Amino acid sequence: MQAKVTAPVFEHHREPLGIGESRPRLSWRTETDTPGWRQAAYQIELVDDTGAVLGGTDGRVESDASVLVPWPGPELASRTRVGARVRVWDTGNRASPWSPVAYAETGLLDPADWTARPIAPRPDPGTGPARPRPVVLLRRSFRLHGPIASARLHITALGVFQPELNGRPVGADVLAPGWSSYHHRLRYSTHDVTEHLRQGENVLGALLGEGWYSGRLGFHGGRRDIYGDRPALLAQLEVRYADGTTRTVATDTRWQAATGPALRSELYDGEEYDARLERPGWSAPGDPGPGWTPVVELGMPRGALVAPTGPPVRRTRTLAPVRILTTPAGHTVLDFGQNLVGRLRIRVRGEAGRTITLRHAEVLEHGELALRPLRQAAATDRYTLSGAPGGETYEPLFTFHGFRYAQVDGWPGEPAPGDVEAVVLHTAMERTGWFTCSEPLVNRLHANVVWGMRGNFLDVPTDCPQRDERLGWTGDIAVFAPTAAFLFDCSGMLGSWLRDLAAEQLTRPDGAIPPLVVPDALPEGFPAAPNAVWADSAVLVPWALYRAFGDEGLLRTQWESMSGWADELERYVARDGGLWRGEFQLGDWLDPAAPPDRPGDARTDGDLVANAYAARTAEIMAEVAALLGEPGHAERYTRLAGRVRAAFADEFVTPGGLLASDAQTAYALALRFALLPTGRQRERAGRRLVEIVRRAGFRIATGFAGTPLICDALTEAGAPQIAYRMLLETGCPSWLYPVTMGATTVWERWDAMLPDGTVNPGEMTSFNHYALGAVADWLHRAVAGLGEAAPGWKRLRIAPVPGGTLTHAHAAHLTPYGRAEAGWERHGGTLTVTAVVPPNTTAEVQLPDATPLFEVGSGHHTFTVHGFTTPAWPPQPLRHPFSSPEENAPAPEDGGDGGDRR
Ligand code: RAM
C-alpha cells in the first residue's frame, strides 16, 4: 500500500477553531503497511479556503520530523483561517500523495481585538448580594441586514456560562470556560454561529452562573468569591456579510438581565430549579416578557484572555440505571452501576409545584446513601415541576456530582428506568490507551483507573470529584501523569494547567514554590512550607508530558517554573549539609498504616521521601537543561543530583544497603531513583524489599509517593513474581481489594470502604481518586510491555514481563506516530510476543529470555520464546510462626467478575 498521510493537526487541537497560536506547529501520521517505513522528507503547503496555495515549506524538507513541526509560514493574524496539507517521502524516495487539507482559524490574539466589555446585572440596592446567587439570563436583540457569509462568537465569563442564539444553545460545551487561574488567565472560546443567524431580528443570550469564580470552593467550609463577587459575561459576536462588510455585537450596556428558573447552581451543593419560573423564548426574537433590567459594564478581566489549548468539557456519554432499589428507610435509589462524574437528566410528568429532590453518593452504607464522604458538599439538585402536560425534562446547568447512586425523592409515583439517566461529563480528550489481560479483576482495576481519570479530568486534574474539595492537587497529578498521558490525549489540557501552575508559582512572594493546588484556591499562605512530590509536580508533570507527546516547546514554556522550583531545592540543600530537611512533609500520603485521622503518618520518613524526589527532580532538570541547550544549568543540576544522592546515601542508607525507614516506599524510591551507590547495596535493598513484601503477606504498604514505583522496583530487582503477587492480592489493603468490594473507580484510601462494608471513619474517603491508580503505568509498560524509549514515542520499548497467573496481556496506545501495540500469550512453555510499531518509529525489543536487546522497524512483529518459565507460583509469604493463616490467603487463580458486593 502506498503511504498515506493523515490531515495535519494544529498544536494539540482537536477542533482548531479560535486557536491562540500565531505559529501553530503541525503534526501528522503516516499510514502504510510497508515494514520498516521511515520518513526521509516532508513538504507542507498552506492553502486558503478555495485550496489556492498561500505558501508553505520551501519545497521538500529533509527531515524525519512529523510531530509538532515548526509553522512553515508567516505569523497568523487574528481571525485568520488557513489550511494545511502535507506529503512525505520515504527513505526510498517514494512520495506519498498529499494529505487531506486540515483547516484552522485563529481567535482574538491581541487584547485590542476585544471591543466587548464584561457585563453584570445591576446590583439590587435593596437586598445586598444573594448567597448563593441565582443563575442570570442576559440577552441582546439586534438586527442583521443582508446575506451572512460567516459569523463567530468569542465568549467567556467570570463565572460559568451557556450561550444561546435565537432560542438555540450554541455549541455543546459544559461549564465553560472551565477553571483556570482567573487572576492570570481567562480562557475564551470561539464558535462558528453562521447557521444560527438570519436576516432581520436576532437575539444573543447567555445563562450565567457562579461556577468556580465566585461559588464556594475548598474544604472546612471553604470560601466564596475567591476571584470576585460579580459574575460577568464577555461576548463578542462578529458577523461578516456576503459583501465583505462586518458587524460586531458585543456585551455592553445595551444588554438586559433577568433571573430565571435556576435559583442557585453551585458546584458542591447542587442546583435548585423552579421550572415555573422559566421564560420561554427568552433568547429568541420577539418580546421576552417582563422583568428585564439594564446591565452594567465592568472593567476588563484582570487575567489575560487566552484561547484554550485543550478541549472543552462535554457530555461524553449517558448511562441508564442498572437497578432501582428501595432502601431500608424507604427511599428510591437508582444504581448506575458505575461511579461517574456528571449529573442526572430526568423526564417527568406531574403537577405544577411538586419538587423532586436528587441526592448523589458514590457508595451505600447500611443500604442508604453514604453522605459522610461528601463532607460539606450537599450534592443535591431540586427540581420543581412546571406541570407541562406533555411532561418535562431537566438536567442541571452549572453543577456536577461524583456518584454511582442517586436517591430520588418526591417523584410522582416511581421513576421508570427510562425516566432518569446519568450524563457523564469531562474534558473531551481523545482516548489513546488500552489494556487487557487474562485476569478479569485486573481488567476491572484498569477500567477503574480509566473511569477515575474521566471523572477527575473535568477541566482541572483534581484529587476527587465529589466532596467539598475537587481541587487541582499537584501531588496527585505528579504521580498519575505518566498513566494519564497513556490513557487519554491530555497534552492540551495539562499544558494549560501547567501555565496556571507557573503563573501562580511565579507571582507568589518567593516566586519559587508551586502552590499545593492549582488553581490556587486555598486560604492565603497555606501551607507555610513546601512539600516534596506536590511541589515537584512543576517538574514531574511537564516531564511526563514531554516523554509522552514529544513537545519540547512545553519544556521551554515551563522552564522558568521548573527551574524556579529546582533552584529552590538547591538552596535548601546548600543550607543543610546536602539534604532538604522539612519541618513537615505530606510525604508518602495515605500509607495504609496511617491512622484514619492522620493520613500523613507514614512508615517512610517524610525527609527520606523528599530527598529521594529531590534527586529525581534534579536529574530530570539536568536532562531538560541539556535538551534546551543550557549546558551550564545542566551541569549545575547534575551536580545537585549528585550532592543529594551522596547525602541521601550518607543519611538514609546503611553501608550494607538497608534503609533508615524499613518500609516498601523507602526501598521503592531508593531502587527506582538510583539512590544506592554500590551494586552490593542495590542487591541487598532489592532482597530486603522482597522480604518486606513477603512479610506483609503481599499486601500493599505504600501511599502516594511509593505506589507508582513499587512494582517497577520489584521488577527491576529481579522479582517480578513478587510484583505480580502484590498486584493479584485481594486482601485489604491491595489494588484488587476494592475491586472485590465492587469498586468501579480507584479509591483514595486502600480501605476507603472497610471489609465489613462500612466507610472508613477518616475524613479522606473519596471513592474516586486517581493517585493510587498510577500502577496502570506498570501494567502498560511491564505487564503488556508497551512503553516509550524516546520522547513522543519516536522509539518504543517492547519489553513484556509475563508472570503471575496471567496467560495473556495486551496494551495499545495511539502514539503521535500512529497506533502501537504490545502483548503476549502463553501456552505451556511457549510464549508468543506480538508488537505493532508505528511508521516512522523504531522499537527496541527485550524479550523475557536470554535474547539480547534488538531493534525492529515499523510494522507487525511476532516473536516466539520456547521453554519459557517463571519462578514457582505463588511465591510464599514470610510468616511469623504465630500469624493467622487467613493473613496470607493466596491470590485468586481464576478470578471472578468483580461483581458488586455492596
Ligand atoms: C487531600 C486531597 C489530595 C491530597 C491532599 C494532600 O485533601 O484529597 O488527594 O493531595 O489531601
PDB file of N, CA, C and O in Angstrom, residues 562-582:
ATOM      1  N   MET A 562       9.878  25.378  36.155  1.00  0.00           N
ATOM      2  CA  MET A 562      10.622  24.168  36.517  1.00  0.00           C
ATOM      3  C   MET A 562      11.904  24.534  37.257  1.00  0.00           C
ATOM      4  O   MET A 562      12.223  24.004  38.324  1.00  0.00           O
ATOM      5  N   SER A 563      12.658  25.460  36.666  1.00  0.00           N
ATOM      6  CA  SER A 563      13.943  25.804  37.282  1.00  0.00           C
ATOM      7  C   SER A 563      13.720  26.630  38.548  1.00  0.00           C
ATOM      8  O   SER A 563      14.519  26.569  39.472  1.00  0.00           O
ATOM      9  N   GLY A 564      12.600  27.366  38.596  1.00  0.00           N
ATOM     10  CA  GLY A 564      12.288  28.111  39.818  1.00  0.00           C
ATOM     11  C   GLY A 564      12.222  27.182  41.019  1.00  0.00           C
ATOM     12  O   GLY A 564      12.795  27.454  42.072  1.00  0.00           O
ATOM     13  N   TRP A 565      11.543  26.065  40.828  1.00  0.00           N
ATOM     14  CA  TRP A 565      11.414  25.109  41.924  1.00  0.00           C
ATOM     15  C   TRP A 565      12.749  24.373  42.161  1.00  0.00           C
ATOM     16  O   TRP A 565      13.191  24.208  43.307  1.00  0.00           O
ATOM     17  N   ALA A 566      13.408  23.961  41.091  1.00  0.00           N
ATOM     18  CA  ALA A 566      14.662  23.218  41.256  1.00  0.00           C
ATOM     19  C   ALA A 566      15.717  24.086  41.947  1.00  0.00           C
ATOM     20  O   ALA A 566      16.496  23.597  42.773  1.00  0.00           O
ATOM     21  N   ASP A 567      15.745  25.373  41.631  1.00  0.00           N
ATOM     22  CA  ASP A 567      16.733  26.257  42.256  1.00  0.00           C
ATOM     23  C   ASP A 567      16.436  26.434  43.741  1.00  0.00           C
ATOM     24  O   ASP A 567      17.340  26.581  44.561  1.00  0.00           O
ATOM     25  N   GLU A 568      15.156  26.414  44.076  1.00  0.00           N
ATOM     26  CA  GLU A 568      14.773  26.491  45.486  1.00  0.00           C
ATOM     27  C   GLU A 568      15.281  25.247  46.220  1.00  0.00           C
ATOM     28  O   GLU A 568      15.854  25.339  47.311  1.00  0.00           O
ATOM     29  N   LEU A 569      15.131  24.108  45.580  1.00  0.00           N
ATOM     30  CA  LEU A 569      15.652  22.866  46.166  1.00  0.00           C
ATOM     31  C   LEU A 569      17.159  22.986  46.402  1.00  0.00           C
ATOM     32  O   LEU A 569      17.685  22.555  47.423  1.00  0.00           O
ATOM     33  N   GLU A 570      17.822  23.579  45.426  1.00  0.00           N
ATOM     34  CA  GLU A 570      19.272  23.730  45.531  1.00  0.00           C
ATOM     35  C   GLU A 570      19.633  24.559  46.772  1.00  0.00           C
ATOM     36  O   GLU A 570      20.593  24.263  47.476  1.00  0.00           O
ATOM     37  N   ARG A 571      18.812  25.579  47.030  1.00  0.00           N
ATOM     38  CA  ARG A 571      19.080  26.418  48.213  1.00  0.00           C
ATOM     39  C   ARG A 571      18.871  25.625  49.500  1.00  0.00           C
ATOM     40  O   ARG A 571      19.668  25.723  50.426  1.00  0.00           O
ATOM     41  N   TYR A 572      17.814  24.817  49.565  1.00  0.00           N
ATOM     42  CA  TYR A 572      17.587  24.018  50.787  1.00  0.00           C
ATOM     43  C   TYR A 572      18.785  23.130  51.065  1.00  0.00           C
ATOM     44  O   TYR A 572      19.249  22.991  52.185  1.00  0.00           O
ATOM     45  N   VAL A 573      19.211  22.497  49.976  1.00  0.00           N
ATOM     46  CA  VAL A 573      20.279  21.512  50.095  1.00  0.00           C
ATOM     47  C   VAL A 573      21.583  22.180  50.542  1.00  0.00           C
ATOM     48  O   VAL A 573      22.323  21.657  51.375  1.00  0.00           O
ATOM     49  N   ALA A 574      21.833  23.373  49.992  1.00  0.00           N
ATOM     50  CA  ALA A 574      23.065  24.085  50.340  1.00  0.00           C
ATOM     51  C   ALA A 574      23.035  24.499  51.817  1.00  0.00           C
ATOM     52  O   ALA A 574      24.058  24.522  52.490  1.00  0.00           O
ATOM     53  N   ARG A 575      21.841  24.792  52.304  1.00  0.00           N
ATOM     54  CA  ARG A 575      21.705  25.286  53.665  1.00  0.00           C
ATOM     55  C   ARG A 575      21.956  24.203  54.692  1.00  0.00           C
ATOM     56  O   ARG A 575      22.395  24.450  55.785  1.00  0.00           O
ATOM     57  N   ASP A 576      21.638  22.989  54.345  1.00  0.00           N
ATOM     58  CA  ASP A 576      21.568  21.970  55.390  1.00  0.00           C
ATOM     59  C   ASP A 576      22.378  20.721  55.062  1.00  0.00           C
ATOM     60  O   ASP A 576      21.863  19.605  55.081  1.00  0.00           O
ATOM     61  N   GLY A 577      23.627  20.944  54.744  1.00  0.00           N
ATOM     62  CA  GLY A 577      24.541  19.812  54.583  1.00  0.00           C
ATOM     63  C   GLY A 577      24.138  18.819  53.512  1.00  0.00           C
ATOM     64  O   GLY A 577      24.328  17.613  53.682  1.00  0.00           O
ATOM     65  N   GLY A 578      23.562  19.314  52.417  1.00  0.00           N
ATOM     66  CA  GLY A 578      23.286  18.419  51.291  1.00  0.00           C
ATOM     67  C   GLY A 578      21.916  17.775  51.313  1.00  0.00           C
ATOM     68  O   GLY A 578      21.553  17.053  50.402  1.00  0.00           O
ATOM     69  N   LEU A 579      21.148  18.047  52.364  1.00  0.00           N
ATOM     70  CA  LEU A 579      19.812  17.437  52.431  1.00  0.00           C
ATOM     71  C   LEU A 579      18.747  18.489  52.678  1.00  0.00           C
ATOM     72  O   LEU A 579      18.990  19.505  53.317  1.00  0.00           O
ATOM     73  N   TRP A 580      17.581  18.203  52.148  1.00  0.00           N
ATOM     74  CA  TRP A 580      16.424  19.051  52.427  1.00  0.00           C
ATOM     75  C   TRP A 580      15.736  18.482  53.667  1.00  0.00           C
ATOM     76  O   TRP A 580      15.225  17.380  53.644  1.00  0.00           O
ATOM     77  N   ARG A 581      15.779  19.253  54.708  1.00  0.00           N
ATOM     78  CA  ARG A 581      15.086  18.808  55.923  1.00  0.00           C
ATOM     79  C   ARG A 581      13.861  19.665  56.120  1.00  0.00           C
ATOM     80  O   ARG A 581      13.950  20.841  56.459  1.00  0.00           O
ATOM     81  N   GLY A 582      12.714  19.061  55.891  1.00  0.00           N
ATOM     82  CA  GLY A 582      11.461  19.805  56.020  1.00  0.00           C
ATOM     83  C   GLY A 582      10.956  19.726  57.444  1.00  0.00           C
ATOM     84  O   GLY A 582      11.316  18.834  58.206  1.00  0.00           O
TER      85      GLY A 582
END
